[in-house]
Coordinates of N, CA and C in Angstrom, one line a residue:
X1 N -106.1 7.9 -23.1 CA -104.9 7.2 -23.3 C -104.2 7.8 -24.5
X2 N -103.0 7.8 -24.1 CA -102.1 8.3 -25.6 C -102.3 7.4 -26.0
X3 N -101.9 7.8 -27.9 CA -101.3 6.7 -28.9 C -100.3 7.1 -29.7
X4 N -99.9 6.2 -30.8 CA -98.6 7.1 -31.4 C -99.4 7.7 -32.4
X5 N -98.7 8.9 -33.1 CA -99.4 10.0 -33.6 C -98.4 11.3 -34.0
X6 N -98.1 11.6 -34.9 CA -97.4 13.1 -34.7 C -97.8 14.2 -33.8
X7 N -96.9 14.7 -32.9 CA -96.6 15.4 -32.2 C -96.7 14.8 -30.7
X8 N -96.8 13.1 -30.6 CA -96.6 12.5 -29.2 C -94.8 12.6 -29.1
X9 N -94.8 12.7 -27.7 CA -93.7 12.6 -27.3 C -93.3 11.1 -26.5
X10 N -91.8 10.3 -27.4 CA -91.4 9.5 -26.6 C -90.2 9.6 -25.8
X11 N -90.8 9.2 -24.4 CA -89.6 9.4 -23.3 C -88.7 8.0 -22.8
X12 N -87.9 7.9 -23.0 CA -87.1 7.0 -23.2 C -87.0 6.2 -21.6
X13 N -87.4 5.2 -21.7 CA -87.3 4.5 -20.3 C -86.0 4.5 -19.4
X14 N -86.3 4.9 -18.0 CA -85.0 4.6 -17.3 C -84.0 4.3 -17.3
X15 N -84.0 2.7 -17.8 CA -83.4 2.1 -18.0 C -82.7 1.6 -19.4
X16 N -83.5 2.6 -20.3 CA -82.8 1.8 -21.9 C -81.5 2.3 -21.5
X17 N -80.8 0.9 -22.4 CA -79.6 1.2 -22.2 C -79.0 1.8 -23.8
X18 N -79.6 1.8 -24.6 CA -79.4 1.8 -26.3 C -78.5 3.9 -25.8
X19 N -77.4 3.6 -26.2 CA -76.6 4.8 -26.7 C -77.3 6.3 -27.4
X20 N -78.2 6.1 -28.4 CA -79.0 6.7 -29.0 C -79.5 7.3 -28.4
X21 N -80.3 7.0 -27.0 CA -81.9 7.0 -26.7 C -81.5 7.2 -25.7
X22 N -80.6 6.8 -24.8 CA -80.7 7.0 -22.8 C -81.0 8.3 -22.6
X23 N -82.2 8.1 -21.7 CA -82.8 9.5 -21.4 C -83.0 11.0 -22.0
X24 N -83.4 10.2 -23.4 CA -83.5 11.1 -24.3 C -85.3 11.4 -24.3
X25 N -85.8 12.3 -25.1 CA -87.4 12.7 -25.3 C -87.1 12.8 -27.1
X26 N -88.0 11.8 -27.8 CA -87.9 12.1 -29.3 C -89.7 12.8 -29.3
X27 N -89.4 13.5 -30.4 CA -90.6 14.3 -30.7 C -91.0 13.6 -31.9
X28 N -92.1 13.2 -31.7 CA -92.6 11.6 -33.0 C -93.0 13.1 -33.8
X29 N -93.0 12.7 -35.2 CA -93.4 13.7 -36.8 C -94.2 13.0 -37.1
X30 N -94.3 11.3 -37.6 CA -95.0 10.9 -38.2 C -95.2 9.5 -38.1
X31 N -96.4 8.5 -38.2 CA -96.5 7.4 -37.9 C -97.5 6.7 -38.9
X32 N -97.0 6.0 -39.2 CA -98.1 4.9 -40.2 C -97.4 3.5 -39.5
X33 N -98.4 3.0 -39.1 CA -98.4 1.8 -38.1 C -97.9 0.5 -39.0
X34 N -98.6 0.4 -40.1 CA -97.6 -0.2 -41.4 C -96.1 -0.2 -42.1
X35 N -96.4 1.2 -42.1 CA -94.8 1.9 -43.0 C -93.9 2.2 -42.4
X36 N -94.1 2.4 -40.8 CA -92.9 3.2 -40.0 C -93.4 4.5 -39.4
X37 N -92.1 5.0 -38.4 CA -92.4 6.4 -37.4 C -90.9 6.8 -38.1
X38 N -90.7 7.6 -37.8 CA -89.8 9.1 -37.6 C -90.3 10.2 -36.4
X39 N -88.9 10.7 -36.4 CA -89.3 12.0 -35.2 C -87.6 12.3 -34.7
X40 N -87.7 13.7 -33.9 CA -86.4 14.0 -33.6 C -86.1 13.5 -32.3
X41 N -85.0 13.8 -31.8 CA -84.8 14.0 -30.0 C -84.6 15.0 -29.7
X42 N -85.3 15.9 -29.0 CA -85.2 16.9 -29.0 C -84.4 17.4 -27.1
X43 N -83.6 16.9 -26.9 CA -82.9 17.4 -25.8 C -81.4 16.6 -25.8
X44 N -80.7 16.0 -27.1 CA -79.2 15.8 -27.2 C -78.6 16.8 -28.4
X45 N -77.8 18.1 -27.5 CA -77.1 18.8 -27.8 C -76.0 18.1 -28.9
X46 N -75.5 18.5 -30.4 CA -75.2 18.3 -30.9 C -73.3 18.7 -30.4
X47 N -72.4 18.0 -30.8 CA -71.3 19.3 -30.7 C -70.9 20.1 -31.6
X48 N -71.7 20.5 -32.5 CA -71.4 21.7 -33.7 C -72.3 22.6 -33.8
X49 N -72.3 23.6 -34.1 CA -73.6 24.7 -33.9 C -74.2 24.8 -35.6
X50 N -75.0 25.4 -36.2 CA -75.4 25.6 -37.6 C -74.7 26.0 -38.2
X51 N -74.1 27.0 -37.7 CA -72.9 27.7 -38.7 C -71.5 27.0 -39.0
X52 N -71.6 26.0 -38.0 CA -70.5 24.9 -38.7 C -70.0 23.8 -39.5
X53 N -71.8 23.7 -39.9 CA -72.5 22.6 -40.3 C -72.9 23.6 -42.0
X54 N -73.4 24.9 -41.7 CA -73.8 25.2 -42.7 C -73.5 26.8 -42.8
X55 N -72.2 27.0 -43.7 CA -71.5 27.9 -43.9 C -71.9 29.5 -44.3
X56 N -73.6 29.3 -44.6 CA -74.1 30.5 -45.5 C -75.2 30.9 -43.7
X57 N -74.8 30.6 -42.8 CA -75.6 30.8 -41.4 C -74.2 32.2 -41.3
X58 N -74.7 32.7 -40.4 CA -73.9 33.9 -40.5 C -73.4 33.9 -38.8
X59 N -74.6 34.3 -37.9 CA -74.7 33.8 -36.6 C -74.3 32.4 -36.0
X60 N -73.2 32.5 -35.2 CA -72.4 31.4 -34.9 C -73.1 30.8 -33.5
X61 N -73.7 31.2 -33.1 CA -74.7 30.8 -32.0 C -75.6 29.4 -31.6
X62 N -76.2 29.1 -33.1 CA -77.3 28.3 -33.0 C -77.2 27.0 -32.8
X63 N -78.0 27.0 -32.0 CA -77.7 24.9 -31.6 C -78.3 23.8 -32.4
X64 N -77.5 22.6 -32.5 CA -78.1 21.9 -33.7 C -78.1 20.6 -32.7
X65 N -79.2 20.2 -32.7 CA -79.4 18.1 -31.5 C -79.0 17.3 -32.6
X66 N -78.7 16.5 -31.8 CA -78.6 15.2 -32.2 C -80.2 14.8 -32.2
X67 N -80.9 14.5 -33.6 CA -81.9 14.5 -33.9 C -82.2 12.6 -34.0
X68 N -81.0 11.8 -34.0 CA -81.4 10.4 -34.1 C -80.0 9.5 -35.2
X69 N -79.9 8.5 -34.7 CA -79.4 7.7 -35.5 C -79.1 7.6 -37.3
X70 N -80.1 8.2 -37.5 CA -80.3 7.6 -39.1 C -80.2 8.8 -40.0
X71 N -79.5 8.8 -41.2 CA -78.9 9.9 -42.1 C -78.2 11.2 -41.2
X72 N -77.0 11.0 -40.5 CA -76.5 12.2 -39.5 C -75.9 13.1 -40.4
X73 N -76.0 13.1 -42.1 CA -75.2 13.8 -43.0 C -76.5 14.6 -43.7
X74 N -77.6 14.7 -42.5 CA -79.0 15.4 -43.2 C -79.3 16.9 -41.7
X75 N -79.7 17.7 -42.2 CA -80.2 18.5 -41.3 C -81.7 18.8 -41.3
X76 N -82.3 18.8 -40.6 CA -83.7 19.0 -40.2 C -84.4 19.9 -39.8
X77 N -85.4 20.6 -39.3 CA -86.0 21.3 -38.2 C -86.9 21.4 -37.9
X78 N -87.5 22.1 -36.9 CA -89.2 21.9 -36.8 C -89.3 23.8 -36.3
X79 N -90.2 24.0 -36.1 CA -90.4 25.3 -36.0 C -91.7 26.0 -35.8
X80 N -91.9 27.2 -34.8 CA -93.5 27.7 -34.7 C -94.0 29.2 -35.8
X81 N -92.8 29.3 -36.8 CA -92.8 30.3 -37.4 C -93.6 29.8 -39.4
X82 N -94.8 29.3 -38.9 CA -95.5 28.6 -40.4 C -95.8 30.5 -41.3
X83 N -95.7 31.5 -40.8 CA -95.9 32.7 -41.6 C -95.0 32.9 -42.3
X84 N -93.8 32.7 -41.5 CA -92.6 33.3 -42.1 C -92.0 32.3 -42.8
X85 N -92.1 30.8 -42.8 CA -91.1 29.9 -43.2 C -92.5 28.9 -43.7
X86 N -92.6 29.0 -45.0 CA -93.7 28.4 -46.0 C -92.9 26.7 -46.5
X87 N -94.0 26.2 -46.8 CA -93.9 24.7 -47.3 C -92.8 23.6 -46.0
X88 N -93.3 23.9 -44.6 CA -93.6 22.8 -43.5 C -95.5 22.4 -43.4
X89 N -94.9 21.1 -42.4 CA -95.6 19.8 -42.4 C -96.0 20.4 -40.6
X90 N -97.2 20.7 -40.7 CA -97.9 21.0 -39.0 C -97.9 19.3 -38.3
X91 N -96.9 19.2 -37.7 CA -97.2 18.0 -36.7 C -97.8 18.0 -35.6
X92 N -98.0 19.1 -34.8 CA -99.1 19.3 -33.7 C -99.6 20.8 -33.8
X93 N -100.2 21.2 -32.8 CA -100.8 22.4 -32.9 C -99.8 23.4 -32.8
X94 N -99.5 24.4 -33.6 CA -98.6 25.5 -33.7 C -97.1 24.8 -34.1
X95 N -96.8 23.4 -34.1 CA -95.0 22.9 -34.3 C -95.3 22.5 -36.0
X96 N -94.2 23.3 -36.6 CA -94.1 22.2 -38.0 C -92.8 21.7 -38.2
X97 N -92.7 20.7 -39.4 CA -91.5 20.1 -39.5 C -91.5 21.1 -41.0
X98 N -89.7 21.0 -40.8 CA -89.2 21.7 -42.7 C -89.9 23.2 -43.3
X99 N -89.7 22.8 -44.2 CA -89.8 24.1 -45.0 C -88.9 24.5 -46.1
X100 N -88.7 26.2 -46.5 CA -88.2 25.9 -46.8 C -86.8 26.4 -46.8
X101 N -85.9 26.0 -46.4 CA -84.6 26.0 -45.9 C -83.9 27.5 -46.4
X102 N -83.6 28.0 -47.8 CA -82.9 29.2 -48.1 C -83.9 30.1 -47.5
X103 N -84.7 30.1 -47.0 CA -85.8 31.2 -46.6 C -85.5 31.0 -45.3
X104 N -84.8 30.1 -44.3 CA -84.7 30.4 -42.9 C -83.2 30.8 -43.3
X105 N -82.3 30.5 -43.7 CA -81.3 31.0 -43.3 C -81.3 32.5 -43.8
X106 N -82.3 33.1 -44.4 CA -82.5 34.2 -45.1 C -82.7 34.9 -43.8
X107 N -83.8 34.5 -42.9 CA -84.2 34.9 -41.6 C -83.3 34.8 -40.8
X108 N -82.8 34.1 -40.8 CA -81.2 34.2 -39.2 C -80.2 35.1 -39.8
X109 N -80.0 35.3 -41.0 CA -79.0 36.1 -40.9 C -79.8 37.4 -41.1
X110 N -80.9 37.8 -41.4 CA -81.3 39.3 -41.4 C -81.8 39.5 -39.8
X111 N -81.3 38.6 -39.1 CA -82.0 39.1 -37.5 C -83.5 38.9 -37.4
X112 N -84.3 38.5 -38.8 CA -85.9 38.3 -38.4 C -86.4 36.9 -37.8
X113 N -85.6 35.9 -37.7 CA -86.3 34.8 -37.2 C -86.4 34.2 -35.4
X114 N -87.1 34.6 -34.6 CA -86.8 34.4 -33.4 C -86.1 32.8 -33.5
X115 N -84.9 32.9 -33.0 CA -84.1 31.7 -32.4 C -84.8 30.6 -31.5
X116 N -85.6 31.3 -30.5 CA -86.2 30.4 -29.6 C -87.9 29.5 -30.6
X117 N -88.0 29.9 -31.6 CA -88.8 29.2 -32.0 C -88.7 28.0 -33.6
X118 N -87.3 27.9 -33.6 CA -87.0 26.9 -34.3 C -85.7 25.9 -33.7
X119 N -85.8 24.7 -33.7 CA -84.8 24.0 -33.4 C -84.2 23.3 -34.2
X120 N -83.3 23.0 -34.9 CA -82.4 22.5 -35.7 C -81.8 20.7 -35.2
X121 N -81.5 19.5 -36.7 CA -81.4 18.3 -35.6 C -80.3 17.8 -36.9
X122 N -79.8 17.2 -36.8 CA -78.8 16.2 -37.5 C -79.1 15.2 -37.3
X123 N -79.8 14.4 -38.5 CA -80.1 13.3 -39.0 C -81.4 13.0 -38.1
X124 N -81.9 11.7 -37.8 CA -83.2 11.7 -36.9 C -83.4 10.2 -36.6
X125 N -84.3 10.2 -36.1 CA -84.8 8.7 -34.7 C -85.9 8.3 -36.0
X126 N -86.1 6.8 -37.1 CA -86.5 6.2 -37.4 C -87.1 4.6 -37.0
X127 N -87.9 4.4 -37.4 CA -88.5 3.0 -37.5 C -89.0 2.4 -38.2
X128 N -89.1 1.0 -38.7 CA -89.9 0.1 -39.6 C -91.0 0.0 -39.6
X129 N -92.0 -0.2 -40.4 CA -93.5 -0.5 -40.0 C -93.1 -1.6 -38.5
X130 N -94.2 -1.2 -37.8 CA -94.7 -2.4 -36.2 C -92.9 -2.3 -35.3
X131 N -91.7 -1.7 -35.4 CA -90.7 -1.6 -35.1 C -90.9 -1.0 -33.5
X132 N -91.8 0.0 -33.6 CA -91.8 1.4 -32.4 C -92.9 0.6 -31.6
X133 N -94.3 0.0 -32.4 CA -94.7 -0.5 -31.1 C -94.3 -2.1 -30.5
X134 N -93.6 -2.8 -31.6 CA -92.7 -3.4 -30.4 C -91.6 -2.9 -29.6
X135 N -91.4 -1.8 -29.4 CA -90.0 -1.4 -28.3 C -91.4 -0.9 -27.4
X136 N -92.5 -0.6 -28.1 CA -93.5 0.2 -26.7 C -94.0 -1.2 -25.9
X137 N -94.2 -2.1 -26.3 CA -94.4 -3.6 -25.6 C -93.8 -3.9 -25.1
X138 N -91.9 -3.1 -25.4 CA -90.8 -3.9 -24.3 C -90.6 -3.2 -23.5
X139 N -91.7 -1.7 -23.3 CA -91.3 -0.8 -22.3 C -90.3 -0.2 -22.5
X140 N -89.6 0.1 -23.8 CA -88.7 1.1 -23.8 C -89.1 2.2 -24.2
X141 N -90.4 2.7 -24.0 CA -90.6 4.1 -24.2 C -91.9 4.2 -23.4
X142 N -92.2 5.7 -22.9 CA -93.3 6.1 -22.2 C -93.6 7.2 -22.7
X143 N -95.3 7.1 -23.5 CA -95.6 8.1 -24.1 C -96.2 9.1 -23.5
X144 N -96.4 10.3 -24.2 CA -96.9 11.6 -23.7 C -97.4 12.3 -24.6
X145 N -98.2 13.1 -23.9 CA -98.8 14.6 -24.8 C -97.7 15.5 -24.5
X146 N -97.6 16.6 -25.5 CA -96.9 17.4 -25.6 C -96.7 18.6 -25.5
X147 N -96.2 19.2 -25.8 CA -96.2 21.2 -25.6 C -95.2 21.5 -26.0
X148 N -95.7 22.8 -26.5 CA -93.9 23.6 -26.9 C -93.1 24.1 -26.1
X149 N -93.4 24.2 -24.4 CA -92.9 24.6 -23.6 C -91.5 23.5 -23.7
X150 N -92.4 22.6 -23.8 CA -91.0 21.3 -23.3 C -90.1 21.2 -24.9
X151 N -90.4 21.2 -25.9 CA -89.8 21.1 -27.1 C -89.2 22.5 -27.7
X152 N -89.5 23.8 -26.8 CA -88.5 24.4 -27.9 C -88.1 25.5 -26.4
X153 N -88.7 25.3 -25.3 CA -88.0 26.5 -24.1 C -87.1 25.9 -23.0
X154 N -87.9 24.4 -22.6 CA -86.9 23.6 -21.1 C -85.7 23.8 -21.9
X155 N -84.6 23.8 -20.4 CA -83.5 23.8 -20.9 C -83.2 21.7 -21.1
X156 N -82.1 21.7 -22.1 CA -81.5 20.4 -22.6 C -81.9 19.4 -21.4
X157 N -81.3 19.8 -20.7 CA -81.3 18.7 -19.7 C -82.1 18.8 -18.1
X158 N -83.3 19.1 -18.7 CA -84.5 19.2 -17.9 C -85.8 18.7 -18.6
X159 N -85.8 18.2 -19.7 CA -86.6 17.9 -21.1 C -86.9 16.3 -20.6
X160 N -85.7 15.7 -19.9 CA -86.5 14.2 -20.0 C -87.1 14.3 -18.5
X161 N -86.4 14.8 -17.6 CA -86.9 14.8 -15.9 C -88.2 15.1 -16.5
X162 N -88.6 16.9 -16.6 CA -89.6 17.5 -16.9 C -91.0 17.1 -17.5
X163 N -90.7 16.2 -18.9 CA -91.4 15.2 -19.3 C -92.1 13.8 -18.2
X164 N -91.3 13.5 -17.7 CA -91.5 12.5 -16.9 C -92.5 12.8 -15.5
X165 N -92.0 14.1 -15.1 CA -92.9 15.0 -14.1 C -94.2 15.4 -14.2
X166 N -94.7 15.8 -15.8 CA -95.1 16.5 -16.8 C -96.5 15.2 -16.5
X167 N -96.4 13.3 -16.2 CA -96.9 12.8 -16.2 C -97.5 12.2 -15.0
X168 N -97.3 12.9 -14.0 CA -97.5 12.8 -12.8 C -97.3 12.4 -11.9
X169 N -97.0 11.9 -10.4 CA -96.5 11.3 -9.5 C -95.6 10.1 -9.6
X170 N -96.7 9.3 -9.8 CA -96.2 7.8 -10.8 C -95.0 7.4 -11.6
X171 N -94.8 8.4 -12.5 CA -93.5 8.8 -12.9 C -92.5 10.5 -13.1
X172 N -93.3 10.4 -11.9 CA -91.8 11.6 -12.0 C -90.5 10.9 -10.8
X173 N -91.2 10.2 -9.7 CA -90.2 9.2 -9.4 C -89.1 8.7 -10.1
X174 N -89.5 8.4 -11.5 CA -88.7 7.8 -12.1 C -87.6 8.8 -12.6
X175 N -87.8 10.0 -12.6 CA -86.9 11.2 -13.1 C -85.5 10.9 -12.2
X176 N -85.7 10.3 -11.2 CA -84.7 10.2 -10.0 C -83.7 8.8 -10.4
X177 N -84.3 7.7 -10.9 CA -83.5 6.6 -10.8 C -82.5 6.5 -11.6
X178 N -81.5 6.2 -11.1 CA -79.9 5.9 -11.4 C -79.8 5.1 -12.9
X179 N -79.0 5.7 -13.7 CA -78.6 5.2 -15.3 C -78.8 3.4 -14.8
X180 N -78.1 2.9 -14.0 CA -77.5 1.5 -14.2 C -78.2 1.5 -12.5
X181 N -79.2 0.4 -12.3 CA -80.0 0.0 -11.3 C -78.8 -0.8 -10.2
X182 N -78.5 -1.2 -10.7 CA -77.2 -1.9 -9.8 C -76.0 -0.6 -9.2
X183 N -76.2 0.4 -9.4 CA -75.3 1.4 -8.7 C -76.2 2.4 -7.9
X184 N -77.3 1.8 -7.4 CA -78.0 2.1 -6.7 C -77.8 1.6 -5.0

């Protein structure tokens, strides 16, 4: 059985209706069952890219998510490049969070940092100590094991279906049901 834990994935119930969250996948970072969770969302496209957000990015390309509700005037990342980008926090096997920032944008603009292995978030998905697992008692979230396939290659919006599929029969069903059950 899962539990919460850095590097579980929460997939946001069918039906939540919370603006934040609908059919979103947050990638949990860190949990103290006392103190609180944190984690990003890692499949809501931001509408600004890094370079518009952060003027010393050179490459106008890169995508930045909507990482969560709380501090959207902060930027984040997680990433599988721990050789090249020193002083991150390994949340699962091969993903870290942070680092240290003048040293990646050092890498994007000299062309050395593969793109596909860092994701970028604005601000992030927080909780209070016992916050996360009462929304997991109200069934607003369904947890999972993880991979980097689904957090840094599915495209955006194949991340929550995928996930959901990812858990087998039972709920990949659920990949199908309609935002609002009554327009069914």
């Amino acid at each position: 059985m899962v539990s919460l834990a850095p590097g579980i994935l929460l997939i946001a119930d069918p039906f939540l209706k919370d603006q934040n969250f609908a059919r979103t996948v947050v990638l949990l970072c860190e949990h103290q069952e006392n103190k609180g969770s944190f984690g990003f969302v890692i499949n809501k496209p931001f509408d600004q890219k890094l370079s518009d957000l952060v003027p010393d990015v050179l490459p106008g390309n890169i995508p930045v998510f909507y990482g969560g509700p709380v501090q959207i005037d902060t930027i984040h990342f997680i990433h599988q490049q721990p050789d090249l980008i020193k002083g991150g926090f390994e949340i699962m096997k091969g993903v870290y969070w942070g680092g240290e920032f003048d040293t990646v944008v050092e890498l994007i603009n000299s062309g050395r940092l593969d793109p596909n292995k860092i994701k970028f978030f604005i601000g992030y998905s927080g909780w209070s100590g016992g916050q996360l697992e009462n929304e997991l008692n109200e069934k607003s979230w369904i947890l999972s094991e993880s991979n980097t396939h689904i957090i840094f290659e599915e495209k955006n919006q194949n991340v929550w279906p995928q996930a959901l599929k990812n858990l087998g029969s039972n709920f990949a069903i659920m990949a199908n049901f309609p935002i609002d059950p009554l327009l069914n």
